[in-house]
Structure formats: C-alpha cells, structure tokens
XYZ file of N, CA and C in Angstrom:
552
model
N 42.750 -21.337 26.215
C 41.384 -21.763 25.972
C 41.155 -23.101 26.669
N 40.021 -23.208 27.307
C 39.626 -24.464 27.942
C 38.688 -25.206 26.995
N 39.012 -26.480 26.745
C 38.157 -27.337 25.923
C 37.530 -28.393 26.810
N 36.223 -28.461 26.761
C 35.487 -29.507 27.466
C 35.164 -30.558 26.415
N 35.869 -31.680 26.475
C 35.743 -32.751 25.481
C 34.814 -33.821 26.037
N 33.792 -34.160 25.276
C 32.819 -35.163 25.718
C 32.753 -36.269 24.681
N 32.971 -37.499 25.152
C 32.830 -38.640 24.241
C 31.351 -38.965 24.084
N 30.981 -39.344 22.906
C 29.600 -39.708 22.591
C 29.099 -40.840 23.488
N 27.765 -41.000 23.591
C 27.201 -42.118 24.352
C 27.495 -43.463 23.670
N 27.235 -44.526 24.380
C 27.454 -45.878 23.872
C 26.653 -46.108 22.591
N 27.336 -46.482 21.510
C 26.613 -46.717 20.251
C 25.966 -48.101 20.215
N 25.028 -48.252 19.306
C 24.362 -49.537 19.110
C 25.191 -50.380 18.149
N 26.246 -50.945 18.682
C 27.170 -51.766 17.907
C 27.522 -52.977 18.764
N 27.627 -54.115 18.143
C 28.034 -55.311 18.861
C 29.430 -55.116 19.423
N 29.619 -55.472 20.680
C 30.925 -55.354 21.312
C 31.972 -56.096 20.477
N 33.155 -55.499 20.361
C 34.222 -56.116 19.590
C 34.191 -55.785 18.111
N 33.405 -54.768 17.727
C 33.282 -54.362 16.332
C 34.087 -53.097 16.084
N 34.788 -53.048 14.965
C 35.528 -51.851 14.547
C 34.522 -50.911 13.883
N 34.351 -49.721 14.429
C 33.329 -48.824 13.890
C 33.776 -47.363 13.854
N 34.990 -47.059 13.538
C 35.478 -45.688 13.506
C 34.570 -44.689 12.826
N 34.677 -44.513 11.521
C 33.942 -43.500 10.765
C 32.509 -43.934 10.464
N 32.149 -45.163 10.747
C 30.775 -45.615 10.491
C 29.798 -44.773 11.299
N 28.684 -44.430 10.687
C 27.698 -43.557 11.329
C 26.665 -44.414 12.056
N 27.023 -44.858 13.235
C 26.165 -45.753 14.017
C 25.287 -44.961 14.973
N 24.151 -45.544 15.286
C 23.170 -44.888 16.151
C 23.480 -45.126 17.627
N 22.807 -44.347 18.458
C 22.859 -44.493 19.914
C 21.438 -44.767 20.381
N 21.281 -45.696 21.312
C 19.954 -45.976 21.849
C 19.429 -44.732 22.571
N 18.136 -44.424 22.400
C 17.576 -43.229 23.036
C 17.824 -43.156 24.542
N 17.749 -44.290 25.245
C 17.974 -44.250 26.694
C 19.426 -43.901 27.031
N 20.374 -44.290 26.179
C 21.788 -43.924 26.379
C 21.963 -42.422 26.186
N 21.346 -41.886 25.131
C 21.425 -40.452 24.851
C 20.837 -39.661 26.012
N 19.682 -40.095 26.501
C 19.005 -39.391 27.595
C 19.825 -39.424 28.880
N 20.463 -40.550 29.157
C 21.256 -40.664 30.385
C 22.458 -39.723 30.365
N 23.162 -39.661 29.233
C 24.326 -38.767 29.132
C 23.860 -37.316 29.171
N 22.792 -37.010 28.470
C 22.257 -35.637 28.479
C 21.895 -35.209 29.898
N 21.193 -36.055 30.628
C 20.776 -35.713 31.993
C 21.987 -35.456 32.894
N 23.026 -36.251 32.726
C 24.226 -36.086 33.549
C 24.968 -34.801 33.211
N 24.972 -34.424 31.941
C 25.756 -33.269 31.503
C 25.037 -31.932 31.607
N 23.728 -31.905 31.415
C 23.041 -30.629 31.242
C 23.189 -29.684 32.432
N 23.366 -30.177 33.634
C 23.511 -29.296 34.791
C 24.955 -28.867 35.032
N 25.889 -29.489 34.329
C 27.301 -29.208 34.606
C 27.996 -28.371 33.552
N 27.422 -28.265 32.363
C 28.087 -27.554 31.274
C 27.751 -26.062 31.289
N 28.730 -25.232 30.947
C 28.469 -23.788 30.920
C 27.617 -23.398 29.713
N 26.700 -22.463 29.926
C 25.872 -21.946 28.833
C 26.612 -20.816 28.142
N 26.214 -20.549 26.910
C 26.754 -19.412 26.189
C 28.132 -19.618 25.592
N 28.621 -20.846 25.586
C 29.917 -21.108 24.964
C 29.666 -21.897 23.678
N 30.545 -21.771 22.694
C 30.321 -22.503 21.448
C 30.397 -24.014 21.661
N 29.604 -24.713 20.901
C 29.502 -26.164 20.988
C 29.845 -26.726 19.615
N 30.886 -27.555 19.551
C 31.333 -28.175 18.304
C 31.128 -29.674 18.407
N 30.843 -30.314 17.287
C 30.631 -31.753 17.311
C 31.019 -32.388 15.989
N 31.403 -33.644 16.091
C 31.550 -34.480 14.907
C 30.169 -34.604 14.267
N 30.096 -34.653 12.939
C 28.784 -34.791 12.294
C 28.214 -36.210 12.374
N 28.985 -37.169 12.864
C 28.452 -38.525 12.995
C 27.344 -38.504 14.053
N 26.248 -39.190 13.777
C 25.043 -39.016 14.592
C 25.218 -39.359 16.060
N 26.173 -40.211 16.422
C 26.379 -40.501 17.843
C 26.889 -39.280 18.587
N 27.497 -38.334 17.872
C 27.959 -37.072 18.464
C 26.981 -35.942 18.171
N 26.565 -35.821 16.920
C 25.688 -34.721 16.514
C 24.355 -34.769 17.250
N 23.846 -35.957 17.507
C 22.579 -36.079 18.236
C 22.697 -35.557 19.653
N 23.764 -35.935 20.341
C 23.978 -35.435 21.698
C 24.192 -33.931 21.676
N 24.984 -33.455 20.730
C 25.258 -32.019 20.638
C 23.967 -31.231 20.415
N 23.087 -31.722 19.564
C 21.833 -31.013 19.291
C 20.967 -30.919 20.538
N 20.907 -31.986 21.315
C 20.098 -31.932 22.535
C 20.742 -31.023 23.575
N 22.075 -31.045 23.679
C 22.742 -30.164 24.635
C 22.603 -28.700 24.230
N 22.610 -28.419 22.936
C 22.442 -27.038 22.476
C 21.088 -26.486 22.913
N 20.079 -27.346 22.994
C 18.763 -26.921 23.484
C 18.813 -26.592 24.973
N 19.678 -27.302 25.707
C 19.781 -27.116 27.153
C 20.665 -25.935 27.548
N 21.533 -25.512 26.645
C 22.518 -24.480 26.961
C 22.178 -23.196 26.215
N 21.479 -22.288 26.844
C 21.098 -21.046 26.163
C 22.295 -20.324 25.558
N 22.087 -19.824 24.372
C 23.086 -19.022 23.652
C 24.320 -19.806 23.220
N 24.274 -21.119 23.258
C 25.406 -21.916 22.784
C 25.169 -22.287 21.321
N 25.968 -21.725 20.440
C 25.843 -22.009 19.013
C 26.449 -23.376 18.707
N 25.767 -24.179 17.901
C 26.231 -25.516 17.540
C 26.870 -25.485 16.159
N 28.079 -26.067 16.070
C 28.822 -26.166 14.815
C 29.227 -27.623 14.608
N 28.824 -28.234 13.502
C 29.280 -29.586 13.162
C 30.516 -29.453 12.300
N 31.544 -30.239 12.610
C 32.808 -30.139 11.876
C 33.351 -31.542 11.617
N 33.486 -31.898 10.348
C 33.946 -33.234 9.957
C 35.357 -33.538 10.452
N 36.132 -32.511 10.765
C 37.492 -32.752 11.251
C 37.500 -33.385 12.639
N 36.361 -33.391 13.328
C 36.248 -34.014 14.645
C 35.814 -35.477 14.572
N 35.566 -35.994 13.374
C 35.106 -37.375 13.210
C 36.188 -38.374 13.634
N 35.756 -39.570 13.937
C 36.676 -40.648 14.298
C 37.436 -41.101 13.057
N 38.497 -41.844 13.259
C 39.335 -42.335 12.176
C 38.545 -43.265 11.253
N 38.863 -43.219 9.984
C 38.241 -44.074 8.974
C 39.074 -45.349 8.857
N 38.483 -46.471 9.247
C 39.180 -47.754 9.205
C 38.957 -48.498 7.894
N 38.444 -47.824 6.883
C 38.305 -48.443 5.561
C 37.525 -49.738 5.597
N 38.098 -50.787 4.992
C 37.436 -52.093 4.900
C 37.252 -52.762 6.264
N 37.936 -52.261 7.279
C 37.753 -52.814 8.627
C 36.455 -52.351 9.282
N 35.884 -51.267 8.780
C 34.666 -50.706 9.386
C 33.568 -51.766 9.488
N 32.966 -51.839 10.668
C 31.844 -52.718 11.003
C 32.207 -54.201 10.941
N 33.498 -54.486 10.956
C 33.960 -55.871 11.012
C 34.308 -56.224 12.456
N 34.056 -57.452 12.875
C 34.511 -57.853 14.211
C 36.046 -57.818 14.234
N 36.606 -57.294 15.311
C 38.069 -57.215 15.391
C 38.709 -58.587 15.202
N 38.075 -59.633 15.721
C 38.666 -60.983 15.604
C 38.661 -61.498 14.163
N 37.857 -60.889 13.279
C 37.804 -61.318 11.879
C 38.841 -60.610 11.012
N 39.494 -59.601 11.545
C 40.519 -58.872 10.793
C 41.818 -59.658 10.885
N 42.471 -59.861 9.768
C 43.683 -60.684 9.727
C 44.714 -60.189 10.745
N 45.255 -61.131 11.502
C 46.252 -60.800 12.528
C 47.449 -60.084 11.909
N 47.834 -60.490 10.702
C 48.969 -59.851 10.031
C 48.689 -58.372 9.762
N 47.445 -58.047 9.433
C 47.076 -56.645 9.196
C 47.126 -55.831 10.488
N 46.625 -56.387 11.555
C 46.668 -55.685 12.849
C 48.114 -55.524 13.299
N 48.935 -56.556 13.096
C 50.360 -56.464 13.451
C 51.074 -55.407 12.611
N 50.709 -55.302 11.341
C 51.321 -54.280 10.477
C 50.972 -52.882 10.979
N 49.746 -52.691 11.433
C 49.341 -51.403 11.990
C 50.113 -51.114 13.280
N 50.221 -52.101 14.135
C 50.944 -51.920 15.400
C 52.414 -51.591 15.160
N 52.969 -52.094 14.069
C 54.380 -51.839 13.754
C 54.607 -50.453 13.154
N 53.554 -49.807 12.662
C 53.688 -48.500 12.015
C 52.448 -47.655 12.323
N 52.290 -47.299 13.594
C 51.075 -46.640 14.062
C 50.765 -45.330 13.354
N 51.759 -44.557 13.005
C 51.501 -43.245 12.402
C 51.100 -43.346 10.933
N 51.736 -44.238 10.182
C 51.589 -44.232 8.726
C 50.709 -45.339 8.148
N 50.531 -46.449 8.859
C 49.736 -47.559 8.329
C 48.277 -47.139 8.184
N 47.651 -47.559 7.086
C 46.260 -47.218 6.811
C 45.391 -48.456 7.063
N 44.845 -48.608 8.270
C 44.048 -49.793 8.577
C 42.868 -49.947 7.619
N 42.768 -51.113 7.027
C 41.683 -51.377 6.087
C 41.731 -50.497 4.847
N 42.889 -49.875 4.592
C 43.010 -48.971 3.458
C 42.374 -47.610 3.719
N 41.977 -47.368 4.965
C 41.338 -46.097 5.322
C 42.362 -45.025 5.659
N 42.126 -44.347 6.741
C 42.929 -43.202 7.160
C 44.021 -43.648 8.130
N 45.195 -43.026 8.042
C 46.200 -43.334 9.059
C 46.119 -42.319 10.190
N 46.759 -42.638 11.309
C 46.684 -41.776 12.489
C 47.290 -40.404 12.194
N 48.324 -40.351 11.383
C 48.938 -39.068 11.056
C 47.962 -38.166 10.289
N 47.208 -38.722 9.356
C 46.217 -37.931 8.618
C 45.122 -37.428 9.558
N 44.693 -38.284 10.473
C 43.694 -37.854 11.442
C 44.264 -36.753 12.326
N 45.506 -36.906 12.757
C 46.149 -35.880 13.590
C 46.203 -34.548 12.852
N 46.474 -34.586 11.552
C 46.553 -33.347 10.766
C 45.208 -32.637 10.720
N 44.121 -33.375 10.534
C 42.811 -32.716 10.466
C 42.360 -32.216 11.835
N 42.658 -32.966 12.900
C 42.297 -32.508 14.249
C 43.128 -31.278 14.617
N 44.405 -31.286 14.246
C 45.272 -30.132 14.502
C 44.771 -28.900 13.731
N 44.321 -29.086 12.499
C 43.785 -27.967 11.711
C 42.529 -27.402 12.381
N 41.665 -28.278 12.868
C 40.480 -27.823 13.588
C 40.902 -27.013 14.810
N 41.834 -27.539 15.592
C 42.272 -26.860 16.806
C 42.869 -25.490 16.482
N 43.678 -25.411 15.432
C 44.252 -24.123 15.037
C 43.180 -23.098 14.718
N 42.154 -23.509 13.971
C 41.048 -22.601 13.654
C 40.296 -22.187 14.916
N 40.075 -23.143 15.805
C 39.353 -22.847 17.046
C 40.139 -21.878 17.928
N 41.430 -22.099 18.059
C 42.252 -21.205 18.884
C 42.257 -19.775 18.335
N 42.215 -19.630 17.015
C 42.172 -18.293 16.414
C 40.874 -17.557 16.750
N 39.823 -18.299 17.067
C 38.552 -17.665 17.430
C 38.603 -17.065 18.838
N 39.567 -17.465 19.623
C 39.851 -16.899 20.945
C 38.673 -16.970 21.920
N 38.016 -18.097 21.957
C 36.988 -18.321 22.966
C 37.688 -18.628 24.296
N 37.033 -18.305 25.373
C 37.572 -18.678 26.680
C 37.376 -20.180 26.913
N 36.205 -20.682 26.488
C 35.839 -22.087 26.670
C 35.057 -22.540 25.442
N 35.205 -23.813 25.098
C 34.390 -24.422 24.047
C 34.095 -25.862 24.465
N 32.956 -26.356 24.024
C 32.549 -27.734 24.288
C 32.649 -28.496 22.975
N 33.285 -29.675 23.009
C 33.415 -30.519 21.825
C 32.832 -31.886 22.125
N 31.889 -32.329 21.300
C 31.325 -33.674 21.402
C 31.985 -34.483 20.296
N 32.769 -35.472 20.680
C 33.534 -36.195 19.666
C 33.804 -37.635 20.082
N 34.880 -38.198 19.640
C 35.183 -39.614 19.749
C 36.452 -39.827 20.570
N 36.655 -41.042 21.027
C 37.837 -41.344 21.842
C 39.131 -41.024 21.092
N 39.211 -41.372 19.813
C 40.425 -41.087 19.044
C 40.675 -39.600 18.928
N 39.623 -38.832 18.725
C 39.745 -37.384 18.622
C 40.174 -36.788 19.957
N 39.601 -37.274 21.038
C 39.965 -36.797 22.374
C 41.423 -37.123 22.674
N 41.859 -38.311 22.312
C 43.263 -38.684 22.545
C 44.202 -37.766 21.760
N 43.830 -37.437 20.525
C 44.672 -36.535 19.723
C 44.671 -35.116 20.289
N 43.520 -34.603 20.680
C 43.475 -33.260 21.260
C 44.298 -33.199 22.550
N 44.230 -34.239 23.347
C 45.042 -34.289 24.565
C 46.530 -34.319 24.233
N 46.903 -35.091 23.223
C 48.310 -35.180 22.815
C 48.808 -33.865 22.226
N 47.933 -33.110 21.577
C 48.332 -31.830 20.981
C 48.754 -30.801 22.023
N 48.368 -31.006 23.266
C 48.796 -30.102 24.332
C 50.308 -30.075 24.475
N 50.966 -31.174 24.153
C 52.420 -31.271 24.317
C 53.178 -30.430 23.294
N 52.491 -29.970 22.246
C 53.103 -29.127 21.210
C 54.315 -29.794 20.555
N 54.196 -31.078 20.281
C 55.236 -31.847 19.605
C 55.026 -31.772 18.098
N 56.030 -32.148 17.311
C 55.791 -32.280 15.868
C 54.620 -33.246 15.628
N 53.923 -33.063 14.521
C 52.680 -33.789 14.285
C 52.844 -35.309 14.301
N 53.919 -35.834 13.716
C 54.091 -37.295 13.736
C 54.276 -37.802 15.163
N 55.016 -37.065 15.986
C 55.192 -37.457 17.389
C 53.869 -37.361 18.149
N 53.083 -36.353 17.820
C 51.756 -36.208 18.435
C 50.881 -37.405 18.078
N 50.890 -37.793 16.802
C 50.097 -38.936 16.352
C 50.518 -40.199 17.099
N 51.810 -40.397 17.239
C 52.307 -41.578 17.952
C 51.955 -41.530 19.435
N 52.063 -40.363 20.035
C 51.704 -40.212 21.451
C 50.244 -40.588 21.663
N 49.374 -40.099 20.799
C 47.947 -40.422 20.911
C 47.697 -41.901 20.660
N 48.320 -42.456 19.634
C 48.092 -43.862 19.278
C 48.603 -44.814 20.354
N 49.653 -44.420 21.041
C 50.231 -45.289 22.086
C 49.595 -45.092 23.451
N 48.776 -44.056 23.597
C 48.159 -43.810 24.904
C 47.107 -44.879 25.185
N 47.020 -45.254 26.435
C 46.051 -46.263 26.838
C 44.652 -45.646 26.745
N 43.754 -46.351 26.125
C 42.393 -45.854 25.907
C 41.576 -46.112 27.178
N 41.283 -45.057 27.900
C 40.479 -45.177 29.116
C 39.350 -44.146 29.122
N 38.848 -43.786 27.977
C 37.815 -42.758 27.884
C 36.461 -43.455 27.743
N 35.671 -43.410 28.788
C 34.369 -44.078 28.793
C 33.376 -43.343 27.901
N 32.357 -44.047 27.458
C 31.278 -43.412 26.708
C 30.619 -42.365 27.596
N 30.398 -41.190 27.040
C 29.783 -40.110 27.793
C 30.717 -39.394 28.755
N 31.992 -39.789 28.785
C 32.957 -39.183 29.707
C 33.339 -37.785 29.257
N 33.777 -36.984 30.224
C 34.240 -35.629 29.969
C 35.721 -35.532 30.302
N 36.476 -34.925 29.415
C 37.905 -34.674 29.605
C 38.111 -33.176 29.359
N 38.818 -32.512 30.260
C 39.063 -31.079 30.115
C 40.540 -30.876 29.795
N 40.808 -30.103 28.739
C 42.178 -29.761 28.368
C 42.272 -28.250 28.197
N 43.420 -27.710 28.540
C 43.652 -26.277 28.418
C 44.770 -26.003 27.422
N 44.562 -25.020 26.563
C 45.568 -24.611 25.587
C 45.925 -23.159 25.840
C-alpha cells in the first residue's frame, strides 16, 4: 500500500511554542496555498484519512471536495503527541531538567505528564494495522510531523519500542504542507 502523508499547513502559533495535541487554527491564506499546491497532484478516488485536529481536518475537508469519490475519515489515532502541561508553553519556559529527562528517556518519558512516544507509536501502529487490512492500493493521510515520523519508522518493521526511538531520534525536516510517500 502506498501512503501519501501530508503535514498540515502552518498553524497560527507563536514560533517556539509547544503545541502537540492543542487544536490550533491555520490562517486561511496558508490553507489555500497548500490546497492549491496539492489539488492537482493528488489522486482522486482514494480514501482520505486525517487527524481530527482542525489544522489537519480543515485541509482534509477541502481536499475531499477537490478529489471526486475520495471518502474522508477522521481518526484520533493520527493526532499529534499530547505534551500535557507543556502544551501552548514556550519551549524556553519549560524547565531544562524536564527537557533533559525527556531526552534521556525518549520512549517512556511523558513530557508535561502527557503522552509518551511509545504510547503514540502504539496508536499510530494500530491505525496502520487497520488501514493495511482494508487493502487499499493508495491512501492519503493529513497529519502531523510526529505522526509522519512514526509512520516512516514503522516501515522498518522493528519492535514497537525501537520504532518509537527511531522516530524520536530522526531529524525533523518535514515542512508544513510537505508530502512524504511511504510504501508498505
């Protein structure tokens, strides 16, 4: 199965802010720019899945209008990681000791008391397992950088903790509105 993974457009958040599971908006001009770039390149008639967070769901809804016969499915398992009390805090305001503790235990540490990378990996893996059972040739997923990193890491078919670590240690180079294609 080919997965076309699309990161949401640039959210309306101050640069340097931790905003994982927070449901932040996207400026209309950002949404329109990503939509215009994608609408001529995406295949019609394939299922479209998205995180229910509005920065993803909004783009997915507009793309579903552009892609005839593409059914839209919102799935919470595609959401970004929950950073708990760190959500919407400037990264520089988060205690250095807390960030160091996370860096020392990437798979199991719960940043801000929220979700750890291993828990996120488990839900993304469960989504992928369900999707693969549907046996589509291609699917489009509108999601987040963390979700894209995990889906890419799942290609290696490693044990889940190793997958979580692989994703967490990968260099984040996924631009807003970027497309990444992975094959399973």
